mmCIF file of N, CA and C in Angstrom:
data_model
loop_
_atom_site.group_PDB
_atom_site.id
_atom_site.type_symbol
_atom_site.label_atom_id
_atom_site.label_comp_id
_atom_site.label_asym_id
_atom_site.label_seq_id
_atom_site.Cartn_x
_atom_site.Cartn_y
_atom_site.Cartn_z
ATOM 1 N N MET A 30 -11.653 12.747 15.486
ATOM 2 C CA MET A 30 -11.703 11.895 14.327
ATOM 3 C C MET A 30 -10.283 11.486 13.940
ATOM 4 N N GLN A 31 -10.162 10.320 13.327
ATOM 5 C CA GLN A 31 -8.882 9.855 12.808
ATOM 6 C C GLN A 31 -8.895 9.943 11.290
ATOM 7 N N ILE A 32 -7.739 10.236 10.699
ATOM 8 C CA ILE A 32 -7.629 10.260 9.243
ATOM 9 C C ILE A 32 -7.365 8.832 8.773
ATOM 10 N N PRO A 33 -8.333 8.190 8.093
ATOM 11 C CA PRO A 33 -8.129 6.815 7.641
ATOM 12 C C PRO A 33 -7.232 6.740 6.403
ATOM 13 N N LEU A 34 -6.280 5.835 6.411
ATOM 14 C CA LEU A 34 -5.363 5.632 5.297
ATOM 15 C C LEU A 34 -6.129 5.308 4.015
ATOM 16 N N GLU A 35 -7.169 4.483 4.114
ATOM 17 C CA GLU A 35 -7.882 4.037 2.913
ATOM 18 C C GLU A 35 -8.646 5.154 2.210
ATOM 19 N N LEU A 36 -8.814 6.308 2.836
ATOM 20 C CA LEU A 36 -9.494 7.423 2.185
ATOM 21 C C LEU A 36 -8.559 8.235 1.303
ATOM 22 N N THR A 37 -7.266 8.002 1.413
ATOM 23 C CA THR A 37 -6.322 8.864 0.711
ATOM 24 C C THR A 37 -5.349 8.109 -0.185
ATOM 25 N N THR A 38 -4.731 7.064 0.299
ATOM 26 C CA THR A 38 -3.632 6.419 -0.408
ATOM 27 C C THR A 38 -4.049 5.852 -1.748
ATOM 28 N N ASN A 39 -3.289 6.224 -2.763
ATOM 29 C CA ASN A 39 -3.427 5.731 -4.133
ATOM 30 C C ASN A 39 -4.762 6.097 -4.780
ATOM 31 N N HIS A 40 -5.405 7.133 -4.287
ATOM 32 C CA HIS A 40 -6.596 7.681 -4.926
ATOM 33 C C HIS A 40 -6.194 8.940 -5.681
ATOM 34 N N SER A 41 -7.018 9.335 -6.635
ATOM 35 C CA SER A 41 -6.786 10.620 -7.285
ATOM 36 C C SER A 41 -7.110 11.721 -6.277
ATOM 37 N N GLU A 42 -6.661 12.925 -6.582
ATOM 38 C CA GLU A 42 -6.956 14.067 -5.720
ATOM 39 C C GLU A 42 -8.462 14.215 -5.522
ATOM 40 N N GLN A 43 -9.221 14.133 -6.610
ATOM 41 C CA GLN A 43 -10.672 14.298 -6.531
ATOM 42 C C GLN A 43 -11.325 13.177 -5.710
ATOM 43 N N GLN A 44 -10.879 11.928 -5.906
ATOM 44 C CA GLN A 44 -11.422 10.811 -5.124
ATOM 45 C C GLN A 44 -11.150 11.015 -3.636
ATOM 46 N N ALA A 45 -9.915 11.396 -3.296
ATOM 47 C CA ALA A 45 -9.552 11.599 -1.893
ATOM 48 C C ALA A 45 -10.356 12.737 -1.282
ATOM 49 N N ARG A 46 -10.487 13.847 -2.010
ATOM 50 C CA ARG A 46 -11.276 14.980 -1.509
ATOM 51 C C ARG A 46 -12.721 14.541 -1.236
ATOM 52 N N SER A 47 -13.289 13.801 -2.177
ATOM 53 C CA SER A 47 -14.669 13.343 -2.051
ATOM 54 C C SER A 47 -14.840 12.398 -0.861
ATOM 55 N N LYS A 48 -13.930 11.440 -0.715
ATOM 56 C CA LYS A 48 -14.005 10.479 0.388
ATOM 57 C C LYS A 48 -13.809 11.167 1.741
ATOM 58 N N LEU A 49 -12.874 12.123 1.804
ATOM 59 C CA LEU A 49 -12.657 12.853 3.051
ATOM 60 C C LEU A 49 -13.876 13.699 3.406
ATOM 61 N N ALA A 50 -14.479 14.351 2.414
ATOM 62 C CA ALA A 50 -15.682 15.163 2.655
ATOM 63 C C ALA A 50 -16.820 14.280 3.170
ATOM 64 N N ALA A 51 -16.986 13.104 2.573
ATOM 65 C CA ALA A 51 -18.037 12.175 3.008
ATOM 66 C C ALA A 51 -17.799 11.693 4.436
ATOM 67 N N ALA A 52 -16.526 11.653 4.861
ATOM 68 C CA ALA A 52 -16.184 11.220 6.220
ATOM 69 C C ALA A 52 -16.262 12.366 7.222
ATOM 70 N N GLY A 53 -16.555 13.591 6.738
ATOM 71 C CA GLY A 53 -16.734 14.712 7.654
ATOM 72 C C GLY A 53 -15.567 15.671 7.752
ATOM 73 N N PHE A 54 -14.523 15.478 6.946
ATOM 74 C CA PHE A 54 -13.386 16.397 6.967
ATOM 75 C C PHE A 54 -13.688 17.561 6.033
ATOM 76 N N THR A 55 -13.681 18.776 6.556
ATOM 77 C CA THR A 55 -14.165 19.932 5.805
ATOM 78 C C THR A 55 -13.077 20.836 5.242
ATOM 79 N N ASN A 56 -11.836 20.668 5.660
ATOM 80 C CA ASN A 56 -10.768 21.579 5.266
ATOM 81 C C ASN A 56 -9.635 20.790 4.609
ATOM 82 N N VAL A 57 -9.703 20.616 3.283
ATOM 83 C CA VAL A 57 -8.733 19.799 2.556
ATOM 84 C C VAL A 57 -8.097 20.641 1.454
ATOM 85 N N SER A 58 -6.768 20.609 1.377
ATOM 86 C CA SER A 58 -6.059 21.288 0.298
ATOM 87 C C SER A 58 -5.105 20.303 -0.365
ATOM 88 N N ALA A 59 -4.543 20.696 -1.503
ATOM 89 C CA ALA A 59 -3.619 19.822 -2.222
ATOM 90 C C ALA A 59 -2.408 20.611 -2.691
ATOM 91 N N VAL A 60 -1.248 19.967 -2.628
ATOM 92 C CA VAL A 60 0.000 20.535 -3.126
ATOM 93 C C VAL A 60 0.712 19.449 -3.922
ATOM 94 N N GLY A 61 1.663 19.857 -4.750
ATOM 95 C CA GLY A 61 2.469 18.890 -5.483
ATOM 96 C C GLY A 61 2.427 19.117 -6.979
ATOM 97 N N ASN A 62 3.219 18.312 -7.700
ATOM 98 C CA ASN A 62 3.353 18.508 -9.143
ATOM 99 C C ASN A 62 2.197 17.927 -9.943
ATOM 100 N N GLY A 63 1.186 17.365 -9.279
ATOM 101 C CA GLY A 63 0.057 16.800 -10.000
ATOM 102 C C GLY A 63 -1.266 17.467 -9.679
ATOM 103 N N VAL A 64 -1.243 18.589 -8.951
ATOM 104 C CA VAL A 64 -2.486 19.241 -8.537
ATOM 105 C C VAL A 64 -3.316 19.601 -9.768
ATOM 106 N N GLY A 65 -4.560 19.145 -9.757
ATOM 107 C CA GLY A 65 -5.480 19.462 -10.838
ATOM 108 C C GLY A 65 -5.376 18.549 -12.045
ATOM 109 N N PHE A 66 -4.338 17.708 -12.130
ATOM 110 C CA PHE A 66 -4.215 16.798 -13.267
ATOM 111 C C PHE A 66 -5.194 15.650 -13.116
ATOM 112 N N GLU A 67 -5.756 15.222 -14.219
ATOM 113 C CA GLU A 67 -6.775 14.174 -14.206
ATOM 114 C C GLU A 67 -6.234 12.834 -13.700
ATOM 115 N N ASN A 68 -5.002 12.488 -14.065
ATOM 116 C CA ASN A 68 -4.452 11.185 -13.687
ATOM 117 C C ASN A 68 -3.402 11.302 -12.579
ATOM 118 N N ASN A 69 -3.671 12.169 -11.582
ATOM 119 C CA ASN A 69 -2.764 12.291 -10.446
ATOM 120 C C ASN A 69 -3.120 11.266 -9.373
ATOM 121 N N ARG A 70 -2.271 11.121 -8.376
ATOM 122 C CA ARG A 70 -2.521 10.233 -7.250
ATOM 123 C C ARG A 70 -2.007 10.902 -5.979
ATOM 124 N N VAL A 71 -2.664 10.606 -4.866
ATOM 125 C CA VAL A 71 -2.210 11.082 -3.566
ATOM 126 C C VAL A 71 -1.019 10.226 -3.154
ATOM 127 N N ILE A 72 0.104 10.889 -2.861
ATOM 128 C CA ILE A 72 1.293 10.161 -2.425
ATOM 129 C C ILE A 72 1.705 10.525 -1.006
ATOM 130 N N GLY A 73 0.955 11.418 -0.379
ATOM 131 C CA GLY A 73 1.251 11.801 0.995
ATOM 132 C C GLY A 73 0.100 12.579 1.599
ATOM 133 N N VAL A 74 -0.001 12.528 2.928
ATOM 134 C CA VAL A 74 -1.062 13.218 3.655
ATOM 135 C C VAL A 74 -0.460 13.808 4.923
ATOM 136 N N SER A 75 -0.851 15.052 5.229
ATOM 137 C CA SER A 75 -0.419 15.690 6.466
ATOM 138 C C SER A 75 -1.636 16.352 7.110
ATOM 139 N N PRO A 76 -1.909 16.059 8.374
ATOM 140 C CA PRO A 76 -1.272 15.104 9.266
ATOM 141 C C PRO A 76 -1.357 13.679 8.705
ATOM 142 N N ALA A 77 -0.494 12.834 9.187
ATOM 143 C CA ALA A 77 -0.391 11.464 8.680
ATOM 144 C C ALA A 77 -1.663 10.661 8.952
ATOM 145 N N PRO A 78 -1.976 9.713 8.060
ATOM 146 C CA PRO A 78 -3.121 8.832 8.326
ATOM 147 C C PRO A 78 -2.998 8.196 9.715
ATOM 148 N N GLY A 79 -4.120 8.129 10.413
ATOM 149 C CA GLY A 79 -4.139 7.603 11.774
ATOM 150 C C GLY A 79 -4.106 8.691 12.823
ATOM 151 N N ALA A 80 -3.733 9.927 12.394
ATOM 152 C CA ALA A 80 -3.672 11.041 13.348
ATOM 153 C C ALA A 80 -5.079 11.430 13.790
ATOM 154 N N TRP A 81 -5.192 11.827 15.040
ATOM 155 C CA TRP A 81 -6.461 12.315 15.580
ATOM 156 C C TRP A 81 -6.553 13.797 15.306
ATOM 157 N N VAL A 82 -7.643 14.218 14.657
ATOM 158 C CA VAL A 82 -7.828 15.629 14.296
ATOM 159 C C VAL A 82 -9.288 16.015 14.516
ATOM 160 N N THR A 83 -9.544 17.321 14.501
ATOM 161 C CA THR A 83 -10.928 17.803 14.534
ATOM 162 C C THR A 83 -11.416 17.910 13.086
ATOM 163 N N PRO A 84 -12.716 17.943 12.852
ATOM 164 C CA PRO A 84 -13.237 18.009 11.483
ATOM 165 C C PRO A 84 -12.748 19.215 10.676
ATOM 166 N N ASP A 85 -12.409 20.320 11.350
ATOM 167 C CA ASP A 85 -11.958 21.508 10.628
ATOM 168 C C ASP A 85 -10.434 21.632 10.511
ATOM 169 N N THR A 86 -9.680 20.639 10.996
ATOM 170 C CA THR A 86 -8.222 20.643 10.851
ATOM 171 C C THR A 86 -7.860 20.609 9.368
ATOM 172 N N LEU A 87 -6.873 21.400 8.963
ATOM 173 C CA LEU A 87 -6.422 21.386 7.577
ATOM 174 C C LEU A 87 -5.747 20.054 7.270
ATOM 175 N N ILE A 88 -6.256 19.356 6.279
ATOM 176 C CA ILE A 88 -5.646 18.118 5.792
ATOM 177 C C ILE A 88 -5.036 18.451 4.439
ATOM 178 N N GLU A 89 -3.722 18.282 4.335
ATOM 179 C CA GLU A 89 -3.020 18.625 3.106
ATOM 180 C C GLU A 89 -2.630 17.350 2.367
ATOM 181 N N LEU A 90 -3.141 17.217 1.152
ATOM 182 C CA LEU A 90 -2.820 16.078 0.296
ATOM 183 C C LEU A 90 -1.632 16.450 -0.583
ATOM 184 N N THR A 91 -0.641 15.588 -0.667
ATOM 185 C CA THR A 91 0.448 15.768 -1.617
ATOM 186 C C THR A 91 0.129 14.884 -2.806
ATOM 187 N N VAL A 92 -0.002 15.489 -3.976
ATOM 188 C CA VAL A 92 -0.381 14.735 -5.170
ATOM 189 C C VAL A 92 0.710 14.851 -6.224
ATOM 190 N N ALA A 93 0.809 13.820 -7.055
ATOM 191 C CA ALA A 93 1.817 13.799 -8.107
ATOM 192 C C ALA A 93 1.266 13.089 -9.327
ATOM 193 N N ASP A 94 1.819 13.430 -10.466
ATOM 194 C CA ASP A 94 1.490 12.683 -11.666
ATOM 195 C C ASP A 94 2.650 11.764 -12.053
ATOM 196 N N GLU A 95 3.817 11.983 -11.431
ATOM 197 C CA GLU A 95 4.972 11.095 -11.584
ATOM 198 C C GLU A 95 5.640 10.949 -10.225
ATOM 199 N N VAL A 96 6.202 9.755 -9.984
ATOM 200 C CA VAL A 96 6.920 9.488 -8.734
ATOM 201 C C VAL A 96 8.222 8.761 -9.065
ATOM 202 N N ILE A 97 9.089 8.681 -8.090
ATOM 203 C CA ILE A 97 10.343 7.944 -8.226
ATOM 204 C C ILE A 97 10.112 6.512 -7.738
ATOM 205 N N MET A 98 10.496 5.540 -8.548
ATOM 206 C CA MET A 98 10.342 4.138 -8.174
ATOM 207 C C MET A 98 11.200 3.853 -6.932
ATOM 208 N N PRO A 99 10.553 3.367 -5.849
ATOM 209 C CA PRO A 99 11.321 3.068 -4.635
ATOM 210 C C PRO A 99 12.153 1.792 -4.811
ATOM 211 N N ASN A 100 13.196 1.668 -4.011
ATOM 212 C CA ASN A 100 14.021 0.460 -4.029
ATOM 213 C C ASN A 100 13.421 -0.559 -3.068
ATOM 214 N N VAL A 101 12.831 -1.620 -3.607
ATOM 215 C CA VAL A 101 12.217 -2.665 -2.787
ATOM 216 C C VAL A 101 12.985 -3.980 -2.883
ATOM 217 N N ILE A 102 14.149 -3.960 -3.562
ATOM 218 C CA ILE A 102 14.954 -5.168 -3.720
ATOM 219 C C ILE A 102 15.342 -5.694 -2.338
ATOM 220 N N GLY A 103 15.099 -6.988 -2.114
ATOM 221 C CA GLY A 103 15.436 -7.625 -0.841
ATOM 222 C C GLY A 103 14.317 -7.615 0.182
ATOM 223 N N MET A 104 13.240 -6.876 -0.089
ATOM 224 C CA MET A 104 12.117 -6.837 0.842
ATOM 225 C C MET A 104 11.241 -8.075 0.665
ATOM 226 N N GLY A 105 10.489 -8.400 1.705
ATOM 227 C CA GLY A 105 9.495 -9.466 1.634
ATOM 228 C C GLY A 105 8.264 -8.980 0.892
ATOM 229 N N PRO A 106 7.352 -9.888 0.556
ATOM 230 C CA PRO A 106 6.171 -9.536 -0.240
ATOM 231 C C PRO A 106 5.281 -8.458 0.363
ATOM 232 N N VAL A 107 5.001 -8.531 1.652
ATOM 233 C CA VAL A 107 4.093 -7.564 2.266
ATOM 234 C C VAL A 107 4.729 -6.184 2.330
ATOM 235 N N GLU A 108 5.976 -6.112 2.759
ATOM 236 C CA GLU A 108 6.662 -4.823 2.858
ATOM 237 C C GLU A 108 6.826 -4.193 1.471
ATOM 238 N N ALA A 109 7.254 -4.971 0.484
ATOM 239 C CA ALA A 109 7.442 -4.442 -0.872
ATOM 240 C C ALA A 109 6.122 -3.934 -1.440
ATOM 241 N N SER A 110 5.060 -4.712 -1.256
ATOM 242 C CA SER A 110 3.749 -4.317 -1.750
ATOM 243 C C SER A 110 3.307 -3.010 -1.114
ATOM 244 N N SER A 111 3.520 -2.873 0.180
ATOM 245 C CA SER A 111 3.136 -1.670 0.901
ATOM 246 C C SER A 111 3.925 -0.454 0.419
ATOM 247 N N VAL A 112 5.239 -0.593 0.267
ATOM 248 C CA VAL A 112 6.087 0.521 -0.158
ATOM 249 C C VAL A 112 5.699 0.979 -1.563
ATOM 250 N N ILE A 113 5.475 0.028 -2.464
ATOM 251 C CA ILE A 113 5.090 0.380 -3.832
ATOM 252 C C ILE A 113 3.739 1.089 -3.834
ATOM 253 N N THR A 114 2.774 0.550 -3.090
ATOM 254 C CA THR A 114 1.433 1.139 -3.040
ATOM 255 C C THR A 114 1.470 2.545 -2.445
ATOM 256 N N LEU A 115 2.188 2.730 -1.340
ATOM 257 C CA LEU A 115 2.267 4.042 -0.707
ATOM 258 C C LEU A 115 3.018 5.061 -1.560
ATOM 259 N N SER A 116 3.776 4.581 -2.545
ATOM 260 C CA SER A 116 4.473 5.475 -3.469
ATOM 261 C C SER A 116 3.572 5.959 -4.596
ATOM 262 N N GLY A 117 2.346 5.413 -4.675
ATOM 263 C CA GLY A 117 1.426 5.802 -5.743
ATOM 264 C C GLY A 117 1.466 4.878 -6.937
ATOM 265 N N LEU A 118 2.134 3.735 -6.789
ATOM 266 C CA LEU A 118 2.239 2.753 -7.857
ATOM 267 C C LEU A 118 1.429 1.520 -7.494
ATOM 268 N N ILE A 119 1.309 0.573 -8.414
ATOM 269 C CA ILE A 119 0.516 -0.630 -8.169
ATOM 270 C C ILE A 119 1.405 -1.863 -8.321
ATOM 271 N N PRO A 120 1.632 -2.610 -7.240
ATOM 272 C CA PRO A 120 2.402 -3.847 -7.366
ATOM 273 C C PRO A 120 1.541 -4.942 -7.998
ATOM 274 N N SER A 121 2.154 -5.798 -8.766
ATOM 275 C CA SER A 121 1.415 -6.885 -9.400
ATOM 276 C C SER A 121 2.163 -8.182 -9.175
ATOM 277 N N PRO A 122 1.602 -9.174 -8.499
ATOM 278 C CA PRO A 122 0.355 -9.065 -7.746
ATOM 279 C C PRO A 122 0.577 -8.310 -6.444
ATOM 280 N N ARG A 123 -0.489 -7.704 -5.942
ATOM 281 C CA ARG A 123 -0.414 -6.998 -4.675
ATOM 282 C C ARG A 123 -0.590 -8.002 -3.557
ATOM 283 N N VAL A 124 0.363 -8.070 -2.655
ATOM 284 C CA VAL A 124 0.324 -9.030 -1.563
ATOM 285 C C VAL A 124 -0.179 -8.329 -0.318
ATOM 286 N N ASP A 125 -1.345 -8.773 0.180
ATOM 287 C CA ASP A 125 -1.938 -8.144 1.356
ATOM 288 C C ASP A 125 -1.611 -8.864 2.649
ATOM 289 N N GLY A 126 -1.320 -10.145 2.574
ATOM 290 C CA GLY A 126 -1.034 -10.904 3.790
ATOM 291 C C GLY A 126 -0.064 -12.016 3.487
ATOM 292 N N TRP A 127 0.586 -12.513 4.487
ATOM 293 C CA TRP A 127 1.596 -13.548 4.284
ATOM 294 C C TRP A 127 1.573 -14.495 5.466
ATOM 295 N N GLU A 128 1.595 -15.781 5.201
ATOM 296 C CA GLU A 128 1.654 -16.779 6.270
ATOM 297 C C GLU A 128 2.905 -17.616 6.073
ATOM 298 N N LEU A 129 3.684 -17.758 7.122
ATOM 299 C CA LEU A 129 4.883 -18.570 7.038
ATOM 300 C C LEU A 129 4.519 -20.049 7.064
ATOM 301 N N SER A 130 5.268 -20.829 6.308
ATOM 302 C CA SER A 130 5.031 -22.266 6.252
ATOM 303 C C SER A 130 5.591 -22.922 7.510
ATOM 304 N N ASP A 131 4.989 -24.035 7.907
ATOM 305 C CA ASP A 131 5.501 -24.790 9.048
ATOM 306 C C ASP A 131 6.656 -25.701 8.647
ATOM 307 N N ARG A 132 6.884 -25.833 7.332
ATOM 308 C CA ARG A 132 7.947 -26.728 6.871
ATOM 309 C C ARG A 132 9.306 -26.157 7.243
ATOM 310 N N ALA A 133 10.161 -27.033 7.753
ATOM 311 C CA ALA A 133 11.504 -26.602 8.140
ATOM 312 C C ALA A 133 12.286 -26.169 6.899
ATOM 313 N N GLY A 134 13.045 -25.102 7.027
ATOM 314 C CA GLY A 134 13.889 -24.640 5.945
ATOM 315 C C GLY A 134 13.185 -23.768 4.923
ATOM 316 N N TRP A 135 11.904 -23.486 5.119
ATOM 317 C CA TRP A 135 11.167 -22.670 4.165
ATOM 318 C C TRP A 135 11.394 -21.203 4.484
ATOM 319 N N ASP A 136 11.742 -20.420 3.496
ATOM 320 C CA ASP A 136 12.024 -19.002 3.703
ATOM 321 C C ASP A 136 10.975 -18.133 3.007
ATOM 322 N N THR A 137 10.737 -16.961 3.558
ATOM 323 C CA THR A 137 9.859 -15.989 2.923
ATOM 324 C C THR A 137 10.576 -15.452 1.684
ATOM 325 N N PRO A 138 9.908 -15.454 0.526
ATOM 326 C CA PRO A 138 10.536 -14.904 -0.681
ATOM 327 C C PRO A 138 10.860 -13.427 -0.524
ATOM 328 N N THR A 139 11.871 -12.981 -1.229
ATOM 329 C CA THR A 139 12.231 -11.570 -1.242
ATOM 330 C C THR A 139 12.243 -11.079 -2.690
ATOM 331 N N VAL A 140 12.175 -9.781 -2.864
ATOM 332 C CA VAL A 140 12.159 -9.185 -4.194
ATOM 333 C C VAL A 140 13.548 -9.300 -4.829
ATOM 334 N N LEU A 141 13.578 -9.892 -6.029
ATOM 335 C CA LEU A 141 14.824 -9.981 -6.803
ATOM 336 C C LEU A 141 14.937 -8.846 -7.807
ATOM 337 N N SER A 142 13.795 -8.488 -8.430
ATOM 338 C CA SER A 142 13.822 -7.423 -9.429
ATOM 339 C C SER A 142 12.423 -6.849 -9.606
ATOM 340 N N THR A 143 12.377 -5.674 -10.221
ATOM 341 C CA THR A 143 11.111 -5.016 -10.536
ATOM 342 C C THR A 143 11.156 -4.564 -11.992
ATOM 343 N N SER A 144 9.976 -4.384 -12.588
ATOM 344 C CA SER A 144 9.917 -3.996 -13.999
ATOM 345 C C SER A 144 10.409 -2.578 -14.245
ATOM 346 N N ILE A 145 10.439 -1.751 -13.235
ATOM 347 C CA ILE A 145 11.003 -0.398 -13.313
ATOM 348 C C ILE A 145 12.167 -0.341 -12.321
ATOM 349 N N GLN A 146 13.298 0.157 -12.778
ATOM 350 C CA GLN A 146 14.471 0.226 -11.914
ATOM 351 C C GLN A 146 14.284 1.249 -10.799
ATOM 352 N N PRO A 147 14.753 0.941 -9.571
ATOM 353 C CA PRO A 147 14.680 1.915 -8.476
ATOM 354 C C PRO A 147 15.339 3.234 -8.896
ATOM 355 N N GLY A 148 14.691 4.343 -8.528
ATOM 356 C CA GLY A 148 15.223 5.660 -8.840
ATOM 357 C C GLY A 148 14.703 6.259 -10.133
ATOM 358 N N GLU A 149 14.042 5.442 -10.984
ATOM 359 C CA GLU A 149 13.494 5.972 -12.233
ATOM 360 C C GLU A 149 12.182 6.690 -11.976
ATOM 361 N N SER A 150 11.927 7.719 -12.764
ATOM 362 C CA SER A 150 10.662 8.438 -12.699
ATOM 363 C C SER A 150 9.631 7.644 -13.485
ATOM 364 N N VAL A 151 8.419 7.515 -12.899
ATOM 365 C CA VAL A 151 7.371 6.709 -13.514
ATOM 366 C C VAL A 151 6.019 7.365 -13.242
ATOM 367 N N PRO A 152 5.088 7.322 -14.207
ATOM 368 C CA PRO A 152 3.760 7.897 -13.958
ATOM 369 C C PRO A 152 3.065 7.195 -12.787
ATOM 370 N N VAL A 153 2.381 7.969 -11.946
ATOM 371 C CA VAL A 153 1.641 7.357 -10.845
ATOM 372 C C VAL A 153 0.595 6.411 -11.414
ATOM 373 N N GLY A 154 0.265 5.393 -10.644
ATOM 374 C CA GLY A 154 -0.730 4.418 -11.070
ATOM 375 C C GLY A 154 -0.188 3.337 -11.977
ATOM 376 N N THR A 155 1.120 3.383 -12.286
ATOM 377 C CA THR A 155 1.738 2.360 -13.125
ATOM 378 C C THR A 155 1.803 1.044 -12.365
ATOM 379 N N THR A 156 1.487 -0.044 -13.043
ATOM 380 C CA THR A 156 1.612 -1.371 -12.425
ATOM 381 C C THR A 156 3.075 -1.803 -12.515
ATOM 382 N N ILE A 157 3.631 -2.186 -11.377
ATOM 383 C CA ILE A 157 5.026 -2.605 -11.280
ATOM 384 C C ILE A 157 5.065 -4.126 -11.131
ATOM 385 N N ARG A 158 5.686 -4.811 -12.081
ATOM 386 C CA ARG A 158 5.848 -6.267 -11.990
ATOM 387 C C ARG A 158 7.007 -6.560 -11.029
ATOM 388 N N VAL A 159 6.752 -7.451 -10.082
ATOM 389 C CA VAL A 159 7.742 -7.778 -9.055
ATOM 390 C C VAL A 159 8.116 -9.246 -9.179
ATOM 391 N N GLU A 160 9.431 -9.523 -9.234
ATOM 392 C CA GLU A 160 9.914 -10.905 -9.273
ATOM 393 C C GLU A 160 10.463 -11.258 -7.892
ATOM 394 N N TYR A 161 9.941 -12.357 -7.332
ATOM 395 C CA TYR A 161 10.367 -12.803 -6.000
ATOM 396 C C TYR A 161 11.324 -13.981 -6.106
ATOM 397 N N SER A 162 12.070 -14.230 -5.036
ATOM 398 C CA SER A 162 13.019 -15.338 -4.995
ATOM 399 C C SER A 162 12.329 -16.689 -4.857
ATOM 400 N N GLY A 163 11.052 -16.688 -4.580
ATOM 401 C CA GLY A 163 10.279 -17.922 -4.472
ATOM 402 C C GLY A 163 8.833 -17.630 -4.754
ATOM 403 N N PRO A 164 8.017 -18.645 -4.842
ATOM 404 C CA PRO A 164 6.605 -18.433 -5.164
ATOM 405 C C PRO A 164 5.854 -17.733 -4.036
ATOM 406 N N VAL A 165 4.893 -16.896 -4.406
ATOM 407 C CA VAL A 165 4.034 -16.266 -3.406
ATOM 408 C C VAL A 165 2.633 -16.849 -3.457
ATOM 409 N N GLU A 166 2.268 -17.502 -4.568
ATOM 410 C CA GLU A 166 0.924 -18.055 -4.657
ATOM 411 C C GLU A 166 0.760 -19.241 -3.713
ATOM 412 N N GLY A 167 -0.435 -19.386 -3.180
ATOM 413 C CA GLY A 167 -0.723 -20.486 -2.261
ATOM 414 C C GLY A 167 -0.482 -20.116 -0.810
ATOM 415 N N THR A 168 0.525 -19.294 -0.547
ATOM 416 C CA THR A 168 0.811 -18.908 0.829
ATOM 417 C C THR A 168 0.538 -17.438 1.068
ATOM 418 N N ALA A 169 0.274 -16.721 0.004
ATOM 419 C CA ALA A 169 -0.016 -15.299 0.147
ATOM 420 C C ALA A 169 -1.418 -15.032 -0.347
ATOM 421 N N HIS A 170 -2.075 -14.083 0.287
ATOM 422 C CA HIS A 170 -3.374 -13.627 -0.201
ATOM 423 C C HIS A 170 -3.079 -12.501 -1.173
ATOM 424 N N THR A 171 -3.418 -12.685 -2.438
ATOM 425 C CA THR A 171 -3.148 -11.657 -3.420
ATOM 426 C C THR A 171 -4.454 -11.114 -3.971
ATOM 427 N N VAL A 172 -4.412 -9.854 -4.387
ATOM 428 C CA VAL A 172 -5.564 -9.241 -5.023
ATOM 429 C C VAL A 172 -5.088 -8.533 -6.274
ATOM 430 N N ASP A 173 -5.954 -8.399 -7.269
ATOM 431 C CA ASP A 173 -5.546 -7.695 -8.481
ATOM 432 C C ASP A 173 -5.571 -6.195 -8.240
ATOM 433 N N SER A 174 -5.199 -5.429 -9.256
ATOM 434 C CA SER A 174 -5.062 -3.983 -9.076
ATOM 435 C C SER A 174 -6.387 -3.282 -8.822
ATOM 436 N N GLU A 175 -7.511 -3.963 -9.063
ATOM 437 C CA GLU A 175 -8.810 -3.374 -8.742
ATOM 438 C C GLU A 175 -9.246 -3.705 -7.315
ATOM 439 N N GLY A 176 -8.421 -4.437 -6.569
ATOM 440 C CA GLY A 176 -8.725 -4.750 -5.174
ATOM 441 C C GLY A 176 -9.608 -5.967 -5.009
ATOM 442 N N ASN A 177 -9.749 -6.809 -6.047
ATOM 443 C CA ASN A 177 -10.579 -8.030 -5.960
ATOM 444 C C ASN A 177 -9.767 -9.217 -5.514
#
């Protein structure tokens, strides 16, 4: 079996445990500063998502109730969105895909600033406003924080 990323990333400890159990993983534990807290989030998984394991392999969830804001300044929309999401935070808008324009001289926007400064401690699940060097609407597929 493979550990699917979507069963763990940015879910609460209880949600991740439930989803993993439903997928057939029987040996799940949790470590971190958010274990047992109601508003915690999974910020890491060992073995890593995508790893091939047996159903009884120990899957260790790292959970937190606060995380350090990653530095995404200068990143493109997809990379920045991914880094923020994998950190346990929510980018707004969340960019899932990006298509380059055929127009000559058109550049992919990069992150100019974020609503939380890199290196600051922030509660998991916080929505992070991201300012890009150019527009992302129309050329990017965006979804809201509920995944719609």
